[in-house]
Coordinates of C-alpha atoms in Angstrom, one line a residue:
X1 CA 43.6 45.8 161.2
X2 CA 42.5 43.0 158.4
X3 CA 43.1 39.9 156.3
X4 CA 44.4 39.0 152.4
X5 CA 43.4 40.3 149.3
X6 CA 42.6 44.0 148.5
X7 CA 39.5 44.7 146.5
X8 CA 39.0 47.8 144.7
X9 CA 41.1 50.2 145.6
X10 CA 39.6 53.5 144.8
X11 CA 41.3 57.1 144.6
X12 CA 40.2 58.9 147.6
X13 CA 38.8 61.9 148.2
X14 CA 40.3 65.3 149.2
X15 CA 40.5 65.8 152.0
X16 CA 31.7 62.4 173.4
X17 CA 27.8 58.7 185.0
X18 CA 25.8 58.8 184.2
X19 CA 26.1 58.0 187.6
X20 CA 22.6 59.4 186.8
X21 CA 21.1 58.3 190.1
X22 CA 18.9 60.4 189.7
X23 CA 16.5 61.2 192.5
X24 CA 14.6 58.3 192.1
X25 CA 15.6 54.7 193.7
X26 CA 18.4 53.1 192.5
X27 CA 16.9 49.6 193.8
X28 CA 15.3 48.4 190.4
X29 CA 17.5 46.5 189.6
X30 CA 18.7 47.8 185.5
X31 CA 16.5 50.8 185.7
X32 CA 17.1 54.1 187.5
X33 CA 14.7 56.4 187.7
X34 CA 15.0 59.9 185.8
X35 CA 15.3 62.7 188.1
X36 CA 12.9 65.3 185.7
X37 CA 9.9 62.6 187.0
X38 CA 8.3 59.4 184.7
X39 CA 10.8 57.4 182.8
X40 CA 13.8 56.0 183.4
X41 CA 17.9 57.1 183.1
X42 CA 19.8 54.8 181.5
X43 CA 23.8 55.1 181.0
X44 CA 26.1 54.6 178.8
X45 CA 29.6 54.3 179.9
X46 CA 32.9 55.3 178.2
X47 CA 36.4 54.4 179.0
X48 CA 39.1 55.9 176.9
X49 CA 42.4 58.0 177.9
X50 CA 41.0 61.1 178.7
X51 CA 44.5 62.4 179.5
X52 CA 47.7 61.7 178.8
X53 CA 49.7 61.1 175.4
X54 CA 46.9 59.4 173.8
X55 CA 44.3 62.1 175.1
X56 CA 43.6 63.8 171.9
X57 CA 41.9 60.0 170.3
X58 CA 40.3 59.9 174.0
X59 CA 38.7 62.9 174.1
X60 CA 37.1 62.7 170.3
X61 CA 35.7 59.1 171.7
X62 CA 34.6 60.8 174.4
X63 CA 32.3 63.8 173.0
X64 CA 31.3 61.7 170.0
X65 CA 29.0 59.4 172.6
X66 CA 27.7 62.8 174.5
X67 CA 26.6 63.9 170.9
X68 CA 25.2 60.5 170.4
X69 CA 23.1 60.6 173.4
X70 CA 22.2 64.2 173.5
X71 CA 21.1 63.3 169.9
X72 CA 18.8 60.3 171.6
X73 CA 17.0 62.7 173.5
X74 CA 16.6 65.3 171.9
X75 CA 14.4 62.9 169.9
X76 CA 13.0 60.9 172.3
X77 CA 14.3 58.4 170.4
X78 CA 13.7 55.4 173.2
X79 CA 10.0 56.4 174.5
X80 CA 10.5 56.8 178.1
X81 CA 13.8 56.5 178.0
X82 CA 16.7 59.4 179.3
X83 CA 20.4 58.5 178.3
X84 CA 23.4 59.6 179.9
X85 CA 27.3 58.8 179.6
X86 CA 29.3 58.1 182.6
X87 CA 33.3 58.9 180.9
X88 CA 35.8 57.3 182.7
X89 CA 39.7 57.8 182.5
X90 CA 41.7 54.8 181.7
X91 CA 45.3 56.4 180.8
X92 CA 45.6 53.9 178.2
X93 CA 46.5 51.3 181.4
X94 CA 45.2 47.7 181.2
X95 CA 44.5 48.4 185.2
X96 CA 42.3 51.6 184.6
X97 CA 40.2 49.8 182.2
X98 CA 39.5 46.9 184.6
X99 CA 38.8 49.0 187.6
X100 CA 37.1 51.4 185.6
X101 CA 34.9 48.1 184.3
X102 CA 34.2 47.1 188.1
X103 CA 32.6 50.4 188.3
X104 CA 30.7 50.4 185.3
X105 CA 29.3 46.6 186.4
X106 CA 28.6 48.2 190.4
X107 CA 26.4 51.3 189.0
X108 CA 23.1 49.2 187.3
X109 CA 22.3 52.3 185.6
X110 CA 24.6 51.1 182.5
X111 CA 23.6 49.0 180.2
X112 CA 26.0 48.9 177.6
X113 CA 30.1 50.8 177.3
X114 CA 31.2 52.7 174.9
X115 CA 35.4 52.1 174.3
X116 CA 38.4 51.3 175.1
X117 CA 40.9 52.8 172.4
X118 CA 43.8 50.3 173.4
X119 CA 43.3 46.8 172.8
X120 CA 45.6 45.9 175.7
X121 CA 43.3 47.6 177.9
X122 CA 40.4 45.7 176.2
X123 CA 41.6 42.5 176.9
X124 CA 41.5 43.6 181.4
X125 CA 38.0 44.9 180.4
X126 CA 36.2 41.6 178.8
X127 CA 35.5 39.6 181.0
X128 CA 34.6 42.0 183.7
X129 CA 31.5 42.8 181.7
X130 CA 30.8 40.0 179.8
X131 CA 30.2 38.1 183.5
X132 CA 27.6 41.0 184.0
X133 CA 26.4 40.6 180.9
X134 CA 27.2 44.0 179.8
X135 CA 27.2 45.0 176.4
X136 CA 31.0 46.9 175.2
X137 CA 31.3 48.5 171.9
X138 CA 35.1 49.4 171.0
X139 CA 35.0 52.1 168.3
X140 CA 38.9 51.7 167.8
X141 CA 39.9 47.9 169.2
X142 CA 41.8 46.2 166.4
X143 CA 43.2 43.1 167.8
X144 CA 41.9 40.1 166.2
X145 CA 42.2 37.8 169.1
X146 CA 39.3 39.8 171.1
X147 CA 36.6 38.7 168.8
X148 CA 38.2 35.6 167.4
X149 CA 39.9 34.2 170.2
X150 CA 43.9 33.6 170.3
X151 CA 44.1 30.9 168.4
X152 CA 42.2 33.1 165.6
X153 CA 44.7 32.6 162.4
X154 CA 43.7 28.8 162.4
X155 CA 40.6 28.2 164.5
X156 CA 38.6 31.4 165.3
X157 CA 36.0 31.0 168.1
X158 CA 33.8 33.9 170.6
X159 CA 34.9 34.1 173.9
X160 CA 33.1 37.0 174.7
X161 CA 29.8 37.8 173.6
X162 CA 29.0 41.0 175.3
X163 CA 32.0 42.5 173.2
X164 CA 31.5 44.2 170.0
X165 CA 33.2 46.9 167.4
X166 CA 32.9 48.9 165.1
X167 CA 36.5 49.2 163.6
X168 CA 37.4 46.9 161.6
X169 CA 40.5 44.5 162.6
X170 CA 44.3 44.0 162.2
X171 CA 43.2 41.2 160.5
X172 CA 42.6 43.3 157.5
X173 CA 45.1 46.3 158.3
X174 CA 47.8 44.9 158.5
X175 CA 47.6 43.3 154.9
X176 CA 46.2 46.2 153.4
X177 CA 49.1 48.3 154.4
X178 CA 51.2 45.9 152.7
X179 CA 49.6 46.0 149.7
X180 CA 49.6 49.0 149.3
X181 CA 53.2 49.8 150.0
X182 CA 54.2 46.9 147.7
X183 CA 52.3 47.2 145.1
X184 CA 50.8 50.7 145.1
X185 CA 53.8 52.8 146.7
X186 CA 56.3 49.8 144.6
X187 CA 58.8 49.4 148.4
X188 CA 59.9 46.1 148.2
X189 CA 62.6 46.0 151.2
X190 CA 61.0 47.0 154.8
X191 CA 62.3 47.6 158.3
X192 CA 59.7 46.4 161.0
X193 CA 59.3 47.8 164.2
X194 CA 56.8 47.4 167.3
X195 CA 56.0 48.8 170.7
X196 CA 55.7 45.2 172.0
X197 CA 51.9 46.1 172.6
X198 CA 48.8 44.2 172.1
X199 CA 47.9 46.6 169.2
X200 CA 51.2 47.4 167.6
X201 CA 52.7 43.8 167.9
X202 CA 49.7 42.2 166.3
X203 CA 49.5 45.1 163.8
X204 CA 53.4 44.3 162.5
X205 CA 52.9 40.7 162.5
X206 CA 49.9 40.9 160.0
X207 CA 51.7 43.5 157.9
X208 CA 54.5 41.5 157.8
X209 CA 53.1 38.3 157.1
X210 CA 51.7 40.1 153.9
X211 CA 54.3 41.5 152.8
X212 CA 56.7 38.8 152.7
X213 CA 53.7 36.3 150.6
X214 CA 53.4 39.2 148.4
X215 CA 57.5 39.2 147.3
X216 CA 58.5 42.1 149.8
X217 CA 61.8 41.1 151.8
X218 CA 61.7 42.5 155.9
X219 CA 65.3 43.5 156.1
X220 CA 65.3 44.2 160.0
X221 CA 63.0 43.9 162.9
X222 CA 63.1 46.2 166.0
X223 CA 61.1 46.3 169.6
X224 CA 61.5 49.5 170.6
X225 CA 60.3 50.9 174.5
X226 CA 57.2 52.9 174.2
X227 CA 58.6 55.0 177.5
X228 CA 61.7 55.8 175.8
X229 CA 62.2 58.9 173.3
X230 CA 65.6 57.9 172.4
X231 CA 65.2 55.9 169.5
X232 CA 68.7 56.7 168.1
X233 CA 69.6 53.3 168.0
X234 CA 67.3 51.9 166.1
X235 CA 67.3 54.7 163.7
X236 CA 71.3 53.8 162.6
X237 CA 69.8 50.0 161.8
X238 CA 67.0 51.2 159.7
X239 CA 69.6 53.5 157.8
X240 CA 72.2 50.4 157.5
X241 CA 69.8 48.4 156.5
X242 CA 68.6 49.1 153.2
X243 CA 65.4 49.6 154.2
X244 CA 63.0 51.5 151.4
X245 CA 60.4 52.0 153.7
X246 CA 59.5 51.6 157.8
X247 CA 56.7 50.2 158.9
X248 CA 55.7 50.8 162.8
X249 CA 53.1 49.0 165.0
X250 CA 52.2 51.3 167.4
X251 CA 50.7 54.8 168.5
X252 CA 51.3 58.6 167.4
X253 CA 53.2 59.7 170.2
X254 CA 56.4 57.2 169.8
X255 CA 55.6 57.3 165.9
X256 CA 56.4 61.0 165.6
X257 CA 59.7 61.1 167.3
X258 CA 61.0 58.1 165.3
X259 CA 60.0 59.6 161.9
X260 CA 61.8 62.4 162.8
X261 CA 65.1 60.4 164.1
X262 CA 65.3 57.9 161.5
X263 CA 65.6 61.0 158.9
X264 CA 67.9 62.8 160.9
X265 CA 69.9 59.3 161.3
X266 CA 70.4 59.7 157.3
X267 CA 67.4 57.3 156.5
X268 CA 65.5 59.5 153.7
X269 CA 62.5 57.1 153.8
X270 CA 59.0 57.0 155.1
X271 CA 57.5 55.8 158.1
X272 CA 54.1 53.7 157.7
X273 CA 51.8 53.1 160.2
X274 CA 47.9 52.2 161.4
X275 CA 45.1 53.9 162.7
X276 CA 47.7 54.1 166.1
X277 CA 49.6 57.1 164.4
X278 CA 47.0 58.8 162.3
X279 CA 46.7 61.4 164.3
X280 CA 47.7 65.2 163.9
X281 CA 50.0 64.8 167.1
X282 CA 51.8 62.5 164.4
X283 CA 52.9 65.9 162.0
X284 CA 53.5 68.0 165.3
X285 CA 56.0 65.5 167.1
X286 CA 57.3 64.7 163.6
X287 CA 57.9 67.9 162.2
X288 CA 58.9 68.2 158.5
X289 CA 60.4 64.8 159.0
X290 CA 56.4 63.7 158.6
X291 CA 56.1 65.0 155.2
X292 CA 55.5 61.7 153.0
X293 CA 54.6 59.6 155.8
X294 CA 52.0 57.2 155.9
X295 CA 49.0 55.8 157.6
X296 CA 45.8 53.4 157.2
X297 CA 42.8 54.1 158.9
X298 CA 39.2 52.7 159.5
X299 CA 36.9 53.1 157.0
X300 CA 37.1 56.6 154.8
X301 CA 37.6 60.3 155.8
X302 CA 34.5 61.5 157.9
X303 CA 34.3 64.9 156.3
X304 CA 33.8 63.2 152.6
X305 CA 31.0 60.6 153.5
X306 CA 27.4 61.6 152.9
X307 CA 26.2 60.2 155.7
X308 CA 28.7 61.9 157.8
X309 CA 27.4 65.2 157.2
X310 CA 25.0 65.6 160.3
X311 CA 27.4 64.2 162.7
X312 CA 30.1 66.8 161.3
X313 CA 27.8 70.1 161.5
X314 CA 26.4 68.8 165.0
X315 CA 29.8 68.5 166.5
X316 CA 31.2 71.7 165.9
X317 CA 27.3 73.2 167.0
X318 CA 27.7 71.5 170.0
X319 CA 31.3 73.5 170.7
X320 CA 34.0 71.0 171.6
X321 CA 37.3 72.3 172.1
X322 CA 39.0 68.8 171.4
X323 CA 38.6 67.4 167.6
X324 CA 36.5 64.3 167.0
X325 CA 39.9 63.0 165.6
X326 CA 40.2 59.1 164.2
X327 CA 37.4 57.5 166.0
X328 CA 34.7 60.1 166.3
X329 CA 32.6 58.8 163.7
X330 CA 32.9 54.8 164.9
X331 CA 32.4 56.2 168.6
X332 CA 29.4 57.9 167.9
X333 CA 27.9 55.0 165.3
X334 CA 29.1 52.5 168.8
X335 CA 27.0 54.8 171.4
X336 CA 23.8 54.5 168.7
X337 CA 24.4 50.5 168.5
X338 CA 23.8 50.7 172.5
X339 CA 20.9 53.1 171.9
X340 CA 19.3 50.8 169.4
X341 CA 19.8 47.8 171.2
X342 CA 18.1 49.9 174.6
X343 CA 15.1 50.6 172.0
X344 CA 14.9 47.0 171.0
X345 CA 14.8 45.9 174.4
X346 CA 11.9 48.3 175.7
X347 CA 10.3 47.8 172.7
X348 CA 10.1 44.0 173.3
X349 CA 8.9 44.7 176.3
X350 CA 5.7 46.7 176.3
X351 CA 7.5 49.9 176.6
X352 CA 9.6 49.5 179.6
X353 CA 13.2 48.3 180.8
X354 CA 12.7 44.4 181.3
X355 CA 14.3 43.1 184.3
X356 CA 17.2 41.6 182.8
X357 CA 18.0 44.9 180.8
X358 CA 22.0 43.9 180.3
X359 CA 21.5 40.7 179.1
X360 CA 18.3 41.6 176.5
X361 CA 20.4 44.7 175.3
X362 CA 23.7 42.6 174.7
X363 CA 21.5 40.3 172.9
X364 CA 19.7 42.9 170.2
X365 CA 23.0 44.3 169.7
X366 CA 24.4 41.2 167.7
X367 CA 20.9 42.3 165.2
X368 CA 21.4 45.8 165.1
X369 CA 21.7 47.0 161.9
X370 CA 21.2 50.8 161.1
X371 CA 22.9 53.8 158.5
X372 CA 25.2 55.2 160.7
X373 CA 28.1 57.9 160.6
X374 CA 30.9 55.3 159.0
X375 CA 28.2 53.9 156.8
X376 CA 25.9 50.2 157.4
X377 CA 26.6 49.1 160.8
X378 CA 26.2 45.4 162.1
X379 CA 28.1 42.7 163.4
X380 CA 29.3 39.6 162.1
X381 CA 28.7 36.3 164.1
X382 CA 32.2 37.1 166.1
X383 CA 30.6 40.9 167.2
X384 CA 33.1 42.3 164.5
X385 CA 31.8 45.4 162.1
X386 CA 31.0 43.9 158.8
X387 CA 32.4 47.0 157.4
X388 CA 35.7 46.5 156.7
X389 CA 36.9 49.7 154.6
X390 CA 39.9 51.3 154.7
X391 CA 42.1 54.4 153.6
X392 CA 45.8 54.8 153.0
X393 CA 46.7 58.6 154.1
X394 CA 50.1 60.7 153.9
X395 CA 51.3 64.0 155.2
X396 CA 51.3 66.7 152.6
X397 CA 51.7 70.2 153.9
X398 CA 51.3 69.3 157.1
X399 CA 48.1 67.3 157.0
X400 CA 46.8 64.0 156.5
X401 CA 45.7 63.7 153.0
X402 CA 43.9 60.8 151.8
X403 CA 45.6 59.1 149.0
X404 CA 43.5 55.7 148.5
X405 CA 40.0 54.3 149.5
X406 CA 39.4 50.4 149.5
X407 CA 38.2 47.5 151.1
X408 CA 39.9 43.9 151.9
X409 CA 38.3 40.8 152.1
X410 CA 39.9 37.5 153.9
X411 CA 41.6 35.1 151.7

């Protein structure tokens, strides 16, 4: 997810619809009144895969905006002002996520959407919401071409402003995986495989763009069928190839399986991957295979940043049975974007929802700027997060350790 040149690489660490309606009319236009009497509901929306293969990032997504907005309230923290999340299903399917949008535009209540994880499923959301003028904030999206347009290696340019994120991109990913492997990790010789996805295809372009201007020789490329389990085949290329190291673009739950059958091919060498397989489903559908496998992530581990502390201790008070996992942080620090941007808006407006809530909110969120979970969050002129950190983990003992902490800047 990122550009060219690696700066500071430091040794790193150890280690939640509203379809409020409430009781009140619904026929005021942005604002829904709040059924405990005075004020007004207001609703954030989610879409994420809440079931299915990719389930265990959805769910973390998921509870990370409830805590966000049960955190809001608590604290009254928009005078007048009741949030609520509306969580919607989208099975990681380009087709959810756009009817699932249509929804979200239909019910005035929401002024602003938390998700999706998948940029494929991003790209059927856009401009469903940016027509309504409905503020999105991805926690996980990577894909450059969502904030910089597909033309964005050469000319980048906006096509949606309603769209935002707090991850960092591909753009920046991609290389810093390379660099590490090649200069950190000292693989000069790489096998390069993709699901043929939006996120994984873009993901093992920019890696292996990278690698190759760095000195690093790809020795075999490989589209492999994300519906398939059977990856035998490509697992005897990768072991006649000479390959030192594998690098996949695409999610944990095809990642694991062709860890484990590229070892069991005879290939004794590791898998890399992105923020797609960093994921403890990874080690389980990898096995022992996993062990020296590698990932890069958004920004640096949760549990070691200072001001991750609160979220941490909150979610576990609150009692979810599903694990933040790698996006809890950026979903949460997304959801309080929306909440600022709310607060902005009534603010600016004597206290109360303006008329044209959507369009006032999607406009404070390009200035928001606050301390959140992941650190300083704001956007860049293109709605992408300014912070562009990173971390490089592998499986040791059946974990994800952190290894290295850093952050790359575009050349």
């Amino acid at each position: 997810m990122r550009q060219r040149s690696l700066i500071a690489i430091t040794a790193a660490l150890s280690a939640g619809a509203l379809t409020l309606t409430a009781c009140g009319s619904r026929d005021s236009g942005d604002k829904g009144s709040d059924a405990n009497g005075g004020g007004t509901t207001v609703t954030i929306g989610v879409d994420a895969p809440l079931t299915g293969d990719l389930s265990a990032l959805g769910l973390g997504i998921k509870n990370s905006v409830d805590l966000a907005v049960k955190t809001a309230n608590k604290k009254k923290y928009v005078k007048g002002v009741t949030f609520k999340i509306d969580a919607k299903d989208d099975q990681a399917q380009p087709s959810s996520g756009q009817q699932n949008s249509t929804a979200f535009v239909t019910d005035k209540s929401v002024l602003g959407v938390v998700g999706p994880l998948n940029s494929s499923v991003a790209e059927s959301m856009q401009k469903v919401l940016d027509d309504a003028k409905l503020a999105q904030v991805s926690p996980a999206n990577t894909n450059p071409a969502l904030t910089q347009g597909v033309n964005w290696q050469k000319t980048k340019a906006r096509t949606y402003k309603s769209y935002f994120r707090t991850a960092t991109t591909d753009a920046v990913q991609g290389p810093f995986a390379a660099q590490y492997v090649y200069n950190k990790a000292k693989k000069t010789k790489v096998f390069v495989i993709d699901d043929k996805k939006t996120y994984g295809a873009g993901l093992a372009a920019t890696f292996s763009a990278e690698f190759k201007k760095l000195g690093g020789k790809v020795v075999g490329t490989e589209h492999i069928n994300p519906d398939t389990k059977d990856f035998s085949a490509v697992a005897t290329k990768v072991k006649n190839s000479g390959a030192q190291v594998v690098y996949y673009g695409g999610e944990y739950p095809q990642a694991g399986p062709l860890s484990k059958q590229i070892k069991a091919a005879g290939a004794k060498v590791p898998l890399v991957g992105g923020d797609g397989i960093y994921a403890a489903d990874f080690i389980k559908l990898g096995g022992a295979a996993a062990t020296g496998d590698f990932a890069t992530s958004v920004g640096a581990p949760v549990e070691t940043l200072p001001s991750a502390k609160q979220f941490v201790a909150d979610y576990k008070a609150e009692g979810y049975k599903e694990e933040y996992a790698a996006y809890g942080g950026y979903s949460y620090d997304s959801a309080w974007a929306i909440i600022e941007a709310v607060k902005k808006a009534v603010d600016d407006n004597g206290g109360k929802l303006p008329d044209d809530a959507r369009a006032k909110v999607t406009a404070a969120l390009q200035g928001v700027s606050f301390d959140g979970v992941t650190g300083k969050v704001s956007f860049d002129e293109f709605g992408d997060a300014t912070n562009k950190q990173l971390t490089v983990y592998s499986v040791k003992d059946g974990t994800w350790k952190a290894v290295e902490s850093g952050t790359y800047n575009g050349s």
